[in-house]
mmCIF file of C-alpha atoms in Angstrom:
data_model
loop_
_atom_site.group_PDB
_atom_site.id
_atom_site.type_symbol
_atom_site.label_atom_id
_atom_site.label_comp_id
_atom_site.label_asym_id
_atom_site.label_seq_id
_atom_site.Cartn_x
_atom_site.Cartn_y
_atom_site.Cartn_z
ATOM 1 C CA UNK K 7 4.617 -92.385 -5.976
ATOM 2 C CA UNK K 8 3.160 -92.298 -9.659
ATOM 3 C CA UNK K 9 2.065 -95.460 -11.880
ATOM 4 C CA UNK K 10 3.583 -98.678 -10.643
ATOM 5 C CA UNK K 11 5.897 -100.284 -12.882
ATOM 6 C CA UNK K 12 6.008 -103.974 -13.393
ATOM 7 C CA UNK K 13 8.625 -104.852 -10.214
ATOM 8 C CA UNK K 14 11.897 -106.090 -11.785
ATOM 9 C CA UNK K 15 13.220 -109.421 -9.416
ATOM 10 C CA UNK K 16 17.011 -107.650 -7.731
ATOM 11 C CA UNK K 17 20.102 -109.884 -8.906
ATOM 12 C CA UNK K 18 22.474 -110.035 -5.830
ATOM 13 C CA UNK K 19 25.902 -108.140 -6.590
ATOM 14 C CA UNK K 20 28.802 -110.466 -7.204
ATOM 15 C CA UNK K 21 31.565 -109.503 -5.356
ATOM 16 C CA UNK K 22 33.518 -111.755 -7.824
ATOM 17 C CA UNK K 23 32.102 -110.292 -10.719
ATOM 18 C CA UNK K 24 32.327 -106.356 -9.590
ATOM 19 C CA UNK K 25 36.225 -106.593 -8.903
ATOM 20 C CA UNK K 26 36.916 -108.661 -12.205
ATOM 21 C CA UNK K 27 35.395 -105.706 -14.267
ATOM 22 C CA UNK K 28 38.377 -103.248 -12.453
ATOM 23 C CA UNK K 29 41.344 -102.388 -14.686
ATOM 24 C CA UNK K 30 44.326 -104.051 -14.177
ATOM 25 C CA UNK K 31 47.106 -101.002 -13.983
ATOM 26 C CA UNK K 32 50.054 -101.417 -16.472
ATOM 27 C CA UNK K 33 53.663 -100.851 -14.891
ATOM 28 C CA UNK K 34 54.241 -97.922 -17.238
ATOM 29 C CA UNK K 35 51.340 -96.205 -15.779
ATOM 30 C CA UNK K 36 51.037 -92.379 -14.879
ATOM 31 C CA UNK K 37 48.595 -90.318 -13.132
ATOM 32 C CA UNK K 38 46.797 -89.567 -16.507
ATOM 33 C CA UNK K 39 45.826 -93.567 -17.182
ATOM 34 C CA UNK K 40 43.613 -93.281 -14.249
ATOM 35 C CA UNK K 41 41.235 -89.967 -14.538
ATOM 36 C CA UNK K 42 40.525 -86.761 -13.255
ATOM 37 C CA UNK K 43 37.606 -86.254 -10.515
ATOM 38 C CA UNK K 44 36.135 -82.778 -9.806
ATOM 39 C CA UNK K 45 33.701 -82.784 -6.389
ATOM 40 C CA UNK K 46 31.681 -79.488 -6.162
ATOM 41 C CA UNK K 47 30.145 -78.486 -3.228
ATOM 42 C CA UNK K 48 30.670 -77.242 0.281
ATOM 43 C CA UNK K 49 29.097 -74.314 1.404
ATOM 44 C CA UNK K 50 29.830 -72.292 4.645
ATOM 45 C CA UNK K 51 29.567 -75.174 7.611
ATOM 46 C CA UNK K 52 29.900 -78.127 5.265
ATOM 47 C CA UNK K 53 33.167 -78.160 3.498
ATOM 48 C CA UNK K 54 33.930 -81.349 5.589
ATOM 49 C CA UNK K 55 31.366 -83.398 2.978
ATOM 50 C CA UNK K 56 33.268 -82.818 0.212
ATOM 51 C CA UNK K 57 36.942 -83.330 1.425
ATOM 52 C CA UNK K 58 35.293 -86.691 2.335
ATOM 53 C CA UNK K 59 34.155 -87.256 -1.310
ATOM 54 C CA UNK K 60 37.579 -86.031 -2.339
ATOM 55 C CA UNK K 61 39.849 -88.213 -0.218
ATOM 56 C CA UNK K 62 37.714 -91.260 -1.226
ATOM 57 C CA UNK K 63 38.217 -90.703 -4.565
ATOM 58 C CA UNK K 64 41.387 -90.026 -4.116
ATOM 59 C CA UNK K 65 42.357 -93.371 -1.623
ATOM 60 C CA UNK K 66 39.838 -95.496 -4.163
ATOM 61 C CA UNK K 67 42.769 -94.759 -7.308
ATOM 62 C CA UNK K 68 41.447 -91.751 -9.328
ATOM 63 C CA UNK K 69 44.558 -89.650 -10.930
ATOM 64 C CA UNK K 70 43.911 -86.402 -10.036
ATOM 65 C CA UNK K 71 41.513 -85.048 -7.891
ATOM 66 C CA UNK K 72 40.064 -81.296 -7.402
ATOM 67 C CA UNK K 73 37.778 -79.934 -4.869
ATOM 68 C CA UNK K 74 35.872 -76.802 -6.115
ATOM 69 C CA UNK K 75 34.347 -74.753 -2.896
ATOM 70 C CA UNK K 76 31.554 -72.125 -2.292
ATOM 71 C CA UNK K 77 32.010 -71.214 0.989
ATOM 72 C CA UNK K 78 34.048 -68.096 1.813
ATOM 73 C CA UNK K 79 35.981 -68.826 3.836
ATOM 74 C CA UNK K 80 36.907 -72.430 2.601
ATOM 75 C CA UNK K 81 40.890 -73.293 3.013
ATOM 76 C CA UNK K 82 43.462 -73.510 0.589
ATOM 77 C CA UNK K 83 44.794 -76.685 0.975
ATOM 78 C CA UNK K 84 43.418 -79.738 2.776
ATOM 79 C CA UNK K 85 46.255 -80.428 5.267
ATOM 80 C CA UNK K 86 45.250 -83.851 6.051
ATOM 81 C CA UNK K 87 45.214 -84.827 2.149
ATOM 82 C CA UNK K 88 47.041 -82.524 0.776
ATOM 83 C CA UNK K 89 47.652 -84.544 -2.406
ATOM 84 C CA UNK K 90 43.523 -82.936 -3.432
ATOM 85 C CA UNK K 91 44.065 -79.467 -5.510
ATOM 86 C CA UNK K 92 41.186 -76.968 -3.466
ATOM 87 C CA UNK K 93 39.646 -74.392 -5.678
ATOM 88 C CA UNK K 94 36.830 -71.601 -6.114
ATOM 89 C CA UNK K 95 33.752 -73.205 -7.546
ATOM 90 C CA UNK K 96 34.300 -72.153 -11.079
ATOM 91 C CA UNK K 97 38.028 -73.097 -11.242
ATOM 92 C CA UNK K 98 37.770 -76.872 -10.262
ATOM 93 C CA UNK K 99 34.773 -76.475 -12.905
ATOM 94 C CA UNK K 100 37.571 -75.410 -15.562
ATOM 95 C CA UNK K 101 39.402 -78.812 -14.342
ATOM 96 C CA UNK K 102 36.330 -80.807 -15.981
ATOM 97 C CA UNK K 103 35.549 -78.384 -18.955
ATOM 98 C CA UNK K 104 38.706 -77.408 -20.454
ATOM 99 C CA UNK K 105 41.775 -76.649 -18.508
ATOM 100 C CA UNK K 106 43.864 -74.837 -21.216
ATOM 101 C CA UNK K 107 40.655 -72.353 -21.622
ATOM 102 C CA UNK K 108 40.179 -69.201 -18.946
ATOM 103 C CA UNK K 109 36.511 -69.585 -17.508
ATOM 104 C CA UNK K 110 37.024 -67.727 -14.602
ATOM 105 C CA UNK K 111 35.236 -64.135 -15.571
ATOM 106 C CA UNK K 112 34.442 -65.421 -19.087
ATOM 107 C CA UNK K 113 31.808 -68.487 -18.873
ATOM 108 C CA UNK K 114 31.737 -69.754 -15.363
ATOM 109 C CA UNK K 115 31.985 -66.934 -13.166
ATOM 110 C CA UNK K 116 31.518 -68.064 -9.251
ATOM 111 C CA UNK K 117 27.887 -67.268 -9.080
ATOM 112 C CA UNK K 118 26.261 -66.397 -12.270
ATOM 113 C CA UNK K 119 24.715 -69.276 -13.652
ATOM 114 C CA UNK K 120 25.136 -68.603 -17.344
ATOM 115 C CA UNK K 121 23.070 -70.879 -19.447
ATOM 116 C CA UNK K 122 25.378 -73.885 -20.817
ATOM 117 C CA UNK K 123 23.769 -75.043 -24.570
ATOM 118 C CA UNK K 124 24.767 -76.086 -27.789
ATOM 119 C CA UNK K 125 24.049 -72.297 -28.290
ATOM 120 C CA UNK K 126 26.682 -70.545 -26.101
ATOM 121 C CA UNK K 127 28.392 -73.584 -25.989
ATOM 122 C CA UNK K 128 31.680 -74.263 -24.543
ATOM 123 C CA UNK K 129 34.713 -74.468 -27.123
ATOM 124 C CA UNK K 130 35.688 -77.359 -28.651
ATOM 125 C CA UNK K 131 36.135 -79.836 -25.721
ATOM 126 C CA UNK K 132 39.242 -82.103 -25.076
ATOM 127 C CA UNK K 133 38.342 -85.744 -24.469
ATOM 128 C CA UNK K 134 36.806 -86.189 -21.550
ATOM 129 C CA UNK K 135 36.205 -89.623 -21.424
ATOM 130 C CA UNK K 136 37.817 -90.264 -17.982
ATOM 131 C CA UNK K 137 36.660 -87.648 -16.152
ATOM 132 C CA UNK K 138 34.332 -87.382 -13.681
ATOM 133 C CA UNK K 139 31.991 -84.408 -12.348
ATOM 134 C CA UNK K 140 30.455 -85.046 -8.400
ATOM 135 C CA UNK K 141 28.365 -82.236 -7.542
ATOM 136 C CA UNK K 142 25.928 -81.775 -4.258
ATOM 137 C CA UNK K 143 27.752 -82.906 -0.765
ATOM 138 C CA UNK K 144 27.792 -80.003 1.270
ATOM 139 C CA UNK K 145 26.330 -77.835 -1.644
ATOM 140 C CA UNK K 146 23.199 -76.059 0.363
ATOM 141 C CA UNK K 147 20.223 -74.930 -1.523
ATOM 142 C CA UNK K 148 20.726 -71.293 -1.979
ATOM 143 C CA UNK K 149 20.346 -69.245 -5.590
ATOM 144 C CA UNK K 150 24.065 -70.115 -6.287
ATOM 145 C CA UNK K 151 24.020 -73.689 -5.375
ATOM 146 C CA UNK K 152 20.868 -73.744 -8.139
ATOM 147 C CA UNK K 153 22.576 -71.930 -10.919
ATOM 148 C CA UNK K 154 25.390 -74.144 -10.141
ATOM 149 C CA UNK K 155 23.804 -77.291 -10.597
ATOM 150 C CA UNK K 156 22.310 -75.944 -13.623
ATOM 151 C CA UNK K 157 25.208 -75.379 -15.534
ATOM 152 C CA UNK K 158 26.694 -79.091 -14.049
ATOM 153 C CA UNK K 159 23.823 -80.508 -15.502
ATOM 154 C CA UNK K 160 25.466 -78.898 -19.402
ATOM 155 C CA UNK K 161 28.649 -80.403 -18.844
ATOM 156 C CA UNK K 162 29.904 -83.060 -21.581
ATOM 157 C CA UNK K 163 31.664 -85.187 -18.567
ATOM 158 C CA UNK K 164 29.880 -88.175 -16.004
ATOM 159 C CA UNK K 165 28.040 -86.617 -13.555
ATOM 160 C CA UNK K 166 27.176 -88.044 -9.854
ATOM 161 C CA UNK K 167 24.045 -86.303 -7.640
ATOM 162 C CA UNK K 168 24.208 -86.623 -4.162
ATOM 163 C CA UNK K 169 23.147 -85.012 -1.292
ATOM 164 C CA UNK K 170 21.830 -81.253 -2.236
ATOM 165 C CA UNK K 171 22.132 -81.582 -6.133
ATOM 166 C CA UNK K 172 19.057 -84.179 -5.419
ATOM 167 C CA UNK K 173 17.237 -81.806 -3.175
ATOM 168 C CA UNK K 174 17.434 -78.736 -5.670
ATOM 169 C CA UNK K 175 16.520 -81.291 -8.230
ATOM 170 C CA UNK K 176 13.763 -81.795 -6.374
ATOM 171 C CA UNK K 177 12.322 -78.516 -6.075
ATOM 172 C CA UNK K 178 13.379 -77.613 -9.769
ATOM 173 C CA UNK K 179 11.398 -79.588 -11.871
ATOM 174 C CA UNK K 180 12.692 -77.254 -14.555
ATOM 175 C CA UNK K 181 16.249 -79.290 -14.630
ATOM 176 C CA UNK K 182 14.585 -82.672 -14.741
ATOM 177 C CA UNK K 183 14.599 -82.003 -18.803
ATOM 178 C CA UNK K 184 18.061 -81.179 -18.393
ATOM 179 C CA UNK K 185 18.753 -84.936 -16.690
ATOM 180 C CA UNK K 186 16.878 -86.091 -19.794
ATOM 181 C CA UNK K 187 18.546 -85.098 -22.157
ATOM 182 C CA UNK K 188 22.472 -85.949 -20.511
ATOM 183 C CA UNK K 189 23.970 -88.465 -23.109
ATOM 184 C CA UNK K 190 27.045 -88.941 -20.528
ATOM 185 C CA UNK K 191 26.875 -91.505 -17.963
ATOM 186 C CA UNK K 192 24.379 -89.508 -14.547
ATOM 187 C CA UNK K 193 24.233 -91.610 -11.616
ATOM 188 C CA UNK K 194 21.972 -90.120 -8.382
ATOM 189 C CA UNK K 195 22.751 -91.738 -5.088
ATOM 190 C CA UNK K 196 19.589 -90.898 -2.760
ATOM 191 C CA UNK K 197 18.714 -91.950 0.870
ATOM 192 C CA UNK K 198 15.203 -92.306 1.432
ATOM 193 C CA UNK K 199 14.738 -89.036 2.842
ATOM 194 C CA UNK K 200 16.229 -87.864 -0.737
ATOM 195 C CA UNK K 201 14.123 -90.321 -2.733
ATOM 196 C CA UNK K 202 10.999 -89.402 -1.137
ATOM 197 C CA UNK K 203 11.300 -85.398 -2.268
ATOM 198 C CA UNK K 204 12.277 -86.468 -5.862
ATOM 199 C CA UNK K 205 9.483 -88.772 -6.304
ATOM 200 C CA UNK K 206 6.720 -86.345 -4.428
ATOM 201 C CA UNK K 207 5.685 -89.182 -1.755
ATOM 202 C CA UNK K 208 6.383 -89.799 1.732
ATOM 203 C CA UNK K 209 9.591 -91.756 3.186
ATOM 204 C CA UNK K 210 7.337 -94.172 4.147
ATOM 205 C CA UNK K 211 6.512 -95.108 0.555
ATOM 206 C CA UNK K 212 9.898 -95.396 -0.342
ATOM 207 C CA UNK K 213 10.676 -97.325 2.600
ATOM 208 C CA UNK K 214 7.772 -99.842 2.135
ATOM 209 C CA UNK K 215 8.252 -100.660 -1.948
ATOM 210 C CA UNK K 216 11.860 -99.867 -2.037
ATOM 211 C CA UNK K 217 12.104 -101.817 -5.408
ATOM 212 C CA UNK K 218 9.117 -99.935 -6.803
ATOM 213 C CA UNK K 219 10.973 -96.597 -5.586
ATOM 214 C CA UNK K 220 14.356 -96.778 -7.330
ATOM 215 C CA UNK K 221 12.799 -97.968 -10.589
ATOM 216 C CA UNK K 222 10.274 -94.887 -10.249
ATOM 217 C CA UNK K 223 13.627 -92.820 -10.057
ATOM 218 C CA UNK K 224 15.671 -94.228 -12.959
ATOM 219 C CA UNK K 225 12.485 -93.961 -15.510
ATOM 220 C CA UNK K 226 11.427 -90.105 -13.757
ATOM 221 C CA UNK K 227 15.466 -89.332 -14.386
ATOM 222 C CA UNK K 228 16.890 -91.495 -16.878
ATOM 223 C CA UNK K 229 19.712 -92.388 -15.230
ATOM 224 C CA UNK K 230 21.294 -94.576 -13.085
ATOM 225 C CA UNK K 231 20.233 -94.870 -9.007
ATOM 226 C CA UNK K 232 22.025 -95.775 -5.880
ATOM 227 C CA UNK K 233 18.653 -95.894 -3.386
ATOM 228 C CA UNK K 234 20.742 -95.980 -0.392
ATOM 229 C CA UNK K 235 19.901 -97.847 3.167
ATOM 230 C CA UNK K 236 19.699 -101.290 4.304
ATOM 231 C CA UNK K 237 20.641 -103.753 1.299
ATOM 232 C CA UNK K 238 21.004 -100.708 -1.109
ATOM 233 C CA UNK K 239 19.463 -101.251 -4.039
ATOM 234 C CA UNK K 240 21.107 -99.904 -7.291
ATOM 235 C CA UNK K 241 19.482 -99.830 -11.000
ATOM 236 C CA UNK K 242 21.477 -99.578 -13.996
ATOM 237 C CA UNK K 243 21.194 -97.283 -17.278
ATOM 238 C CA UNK K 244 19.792 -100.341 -19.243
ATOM 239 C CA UNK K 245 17.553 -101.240 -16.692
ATOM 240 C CA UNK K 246 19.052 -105.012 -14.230
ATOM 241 C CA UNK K 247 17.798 -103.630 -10.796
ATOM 242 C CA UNK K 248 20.810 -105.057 -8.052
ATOM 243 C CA UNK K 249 20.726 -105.463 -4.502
ATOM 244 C CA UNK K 250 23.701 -105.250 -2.412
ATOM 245 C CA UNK K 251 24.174 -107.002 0.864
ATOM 246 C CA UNK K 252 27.317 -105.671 2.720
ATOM 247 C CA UNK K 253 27.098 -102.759 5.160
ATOM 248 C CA UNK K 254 25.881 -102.321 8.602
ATOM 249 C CA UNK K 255 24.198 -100.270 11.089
ATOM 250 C CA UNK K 256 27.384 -98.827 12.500
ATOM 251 C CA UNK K 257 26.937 -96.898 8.682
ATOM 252 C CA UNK K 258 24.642 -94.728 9.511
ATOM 253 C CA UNK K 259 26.691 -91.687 10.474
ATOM 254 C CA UNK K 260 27.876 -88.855 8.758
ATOM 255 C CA UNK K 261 29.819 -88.667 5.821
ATOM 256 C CA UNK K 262 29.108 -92.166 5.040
ATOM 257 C CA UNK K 263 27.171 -91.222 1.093
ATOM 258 C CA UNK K 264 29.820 -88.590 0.594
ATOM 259 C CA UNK K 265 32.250 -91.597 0.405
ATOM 260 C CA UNK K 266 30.435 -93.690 -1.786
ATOM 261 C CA UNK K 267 30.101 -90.473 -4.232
ATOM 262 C CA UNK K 268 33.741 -89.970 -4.176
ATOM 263 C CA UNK K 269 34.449 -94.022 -4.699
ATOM 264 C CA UNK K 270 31.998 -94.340 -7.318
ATOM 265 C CA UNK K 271 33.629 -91.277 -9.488
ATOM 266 C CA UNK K 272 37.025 -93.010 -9.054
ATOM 267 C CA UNK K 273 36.242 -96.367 -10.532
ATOM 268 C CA UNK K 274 34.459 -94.222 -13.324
ATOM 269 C CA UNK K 275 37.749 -91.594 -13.885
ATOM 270 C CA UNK K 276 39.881 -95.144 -13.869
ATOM 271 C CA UNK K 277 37.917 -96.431 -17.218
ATOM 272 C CA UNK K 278 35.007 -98.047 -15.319
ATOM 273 C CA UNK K 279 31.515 -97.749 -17.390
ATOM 274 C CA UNK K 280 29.587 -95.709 -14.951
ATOM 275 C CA UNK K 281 27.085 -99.093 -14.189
ATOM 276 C CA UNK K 282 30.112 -101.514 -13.424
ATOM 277 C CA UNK K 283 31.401 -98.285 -11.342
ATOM 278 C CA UNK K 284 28.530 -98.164 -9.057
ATOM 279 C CA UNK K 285 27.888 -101.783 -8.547
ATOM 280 C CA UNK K 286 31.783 -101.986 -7.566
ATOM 281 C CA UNK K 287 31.722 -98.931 -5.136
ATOM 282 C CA UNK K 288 28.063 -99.996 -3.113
ATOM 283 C CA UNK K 289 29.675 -103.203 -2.692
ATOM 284 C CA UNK K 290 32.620 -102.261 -1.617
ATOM 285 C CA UNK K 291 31.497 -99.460 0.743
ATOM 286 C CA UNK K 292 29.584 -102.221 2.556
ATOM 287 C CA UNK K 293 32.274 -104.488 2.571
ATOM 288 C CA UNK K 294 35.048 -102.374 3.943
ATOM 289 C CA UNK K 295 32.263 -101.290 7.015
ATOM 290 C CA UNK K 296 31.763 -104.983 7.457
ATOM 291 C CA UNK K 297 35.764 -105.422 7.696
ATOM 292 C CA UNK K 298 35.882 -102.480 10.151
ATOM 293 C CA UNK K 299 32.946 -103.475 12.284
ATOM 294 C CA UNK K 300 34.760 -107.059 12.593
ATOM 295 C CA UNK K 301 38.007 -105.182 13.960
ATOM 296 C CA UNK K 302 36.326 -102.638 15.907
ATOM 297 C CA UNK K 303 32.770 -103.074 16.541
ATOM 298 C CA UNK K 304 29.773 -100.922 14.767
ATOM 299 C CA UNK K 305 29.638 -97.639 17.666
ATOM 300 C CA UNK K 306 31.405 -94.956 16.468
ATOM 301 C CA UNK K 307 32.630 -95.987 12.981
ATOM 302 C CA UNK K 308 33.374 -93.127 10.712
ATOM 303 C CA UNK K 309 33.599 -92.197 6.944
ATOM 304 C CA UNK K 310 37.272 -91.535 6.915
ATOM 305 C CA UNK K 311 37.786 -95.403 8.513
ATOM 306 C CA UNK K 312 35.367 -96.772 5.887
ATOM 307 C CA UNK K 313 37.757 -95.295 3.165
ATOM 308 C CA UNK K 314 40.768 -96.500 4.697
ATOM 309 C CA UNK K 315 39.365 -100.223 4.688
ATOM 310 C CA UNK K 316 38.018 -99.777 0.959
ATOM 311 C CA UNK K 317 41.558 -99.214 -0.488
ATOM 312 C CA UNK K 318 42.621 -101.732 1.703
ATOM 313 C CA UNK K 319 39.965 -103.987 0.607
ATOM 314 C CA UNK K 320 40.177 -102.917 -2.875
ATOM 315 C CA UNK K 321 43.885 -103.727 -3.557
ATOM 316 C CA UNK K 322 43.266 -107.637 -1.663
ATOM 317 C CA UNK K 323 40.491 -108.110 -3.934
ATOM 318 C CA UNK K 324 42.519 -107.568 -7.130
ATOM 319 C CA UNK K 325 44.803 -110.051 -5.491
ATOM 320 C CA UNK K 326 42.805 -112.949 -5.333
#
């Protein structure tokens, strides 16, 4: 890792604090109080990691949710959710930029990576305020996957890395000036393995100054971090480094961070600020794997369970 920083002291996350920060939903709500979410990713072999991201978000409140795919073959509908709208790349993109504009030949074509600026612009944008871009799980690192990322990265929505966003960000330094100059709410959401490439070191570094690691993200990004593991710990825009102490070993398994992506961008698509979002959504995560390890022991546990305890947990909290 580079220069230390002086190490900030982690405040535990309040469980009572995270939840009281959730809207409170009106009875005359609709669908369009409570956000749009866009997850981008899944190449050929990995379209599960985004339907995971999807359904969370989905389960965890947000209003609408689309799915944009790169794999060829990718289905039309989800048939286990099939409340999620499944697109082409560039037409769940359209979801996010502007969809009463055609960008399907015209600006975002599937796999051409046109540059994204204040020079070619997009038009005018509608407000965007509550919607949410998640870009990376099940991506791969191919050409496309980089030119998609790219033009991600020159969206006027929030944006969540995970998974293979982070590893192309890794080996493009080139788009770390892109991060930097985002004025909408970025959140990354690395496992060590994932910390390690963006910061140039070895897991064990990351693994042995964990604090030192996620506040060598934040100021190399500018954004906000989820360093994910044991205790994740999670540092904000404006700096308060948190530590989180739900979760469990039966976590580590599959499709576990593509949850937390897709419950993170629906607290932020509700009307969350993107800090009080992730804060909420590590907690959370941990909690409802906690509530399912209780019921069923830690061997085994999946991602789809974990979501089905989080709205479950969610809704009790707001209760209380």
């Amino acid at each position: 890792m580079s220069k230390p920083i002086p190490a900030l002291t982690p405040i535990q996350i309040d469980k009572a604090q995270v939840i009281a920060n959730f809207p409170k939903r009106p009875r005359d709500s609709h669908k369009g109080m409570f956000g749009t979410v866009a997850v981008i990713g899944g190449a050929s072999g990995m379209v599960g990691a985004p339907l995971l991201a999807a359904r969370a978000a989905l389960k965890l409140g947000a209003g609408c949710v689309h799915v944009g795919l790169l794999a060829e073959n990718a289905p039309a509908v989800d048939l286990l959710q099939p409340e999620l709208m499944l697109h082409r790349v560039h037409d769940a993109l359209q979801q996010v930029i502007d969809p009463d504009h055609n960008f399907k030949d015209s600006v975002i074509p599937a796999q051409a990576g046109i540059q994204l600026n204040k020079s070619t612009g997009f038009p005018p944008s509608r407000e965007r305020q509550n919607t949410v871009l998640a870009i990376g799980c099940g991506m791969g690192r191919d050409m496309a996957a980089q030119k998609l990322l790219y033009d991600a990265l020159n969206i006027d929505a929030a944006l969540i890395l995970d998974a293979d966003a982070l590893n192309i960000l890794a080996q493009r330094p080139d788009l770390r000036t892109l991060m930097l100059s985002r004025k909408n709410a970025t959140v990354i959401t690395p496992h060590p393995g994932e910390a390690a490439r963006l910061l140039g070191c070895e897991i064990k570094e990351v693994q042995e100054d964990r604090i030192a690691a996620v506040q060598q993200l934040a100021h190399k990004f500018g954004c906000s971090v989820v360093l994910k593991g044991a205790n994740s710990l999670c540092i904000t825009r404006n700096g308060k480094l948190f530590i989180n102490q739900t979760g469990n070993p039966g976590m580590s398994a599959a499709g576990m961070g593509d949850v937390l992506t897709g419950m993170i961008a629906a607290f932020i698509a509700q009307g969350m600020p993107a800090d009080d979002a992730l804060l909420l959504a590590v907690h959370l995560h941990g909690a409802a794997g906690d509530a399912l390890a209780e019921q069923q022991a830690t061997i085994g546990m999946t991602a789809t369970e974990v979501t089905e305890w989080a709205r479950w947990l969610l809704n009790q909290w707001q209760l209380q």
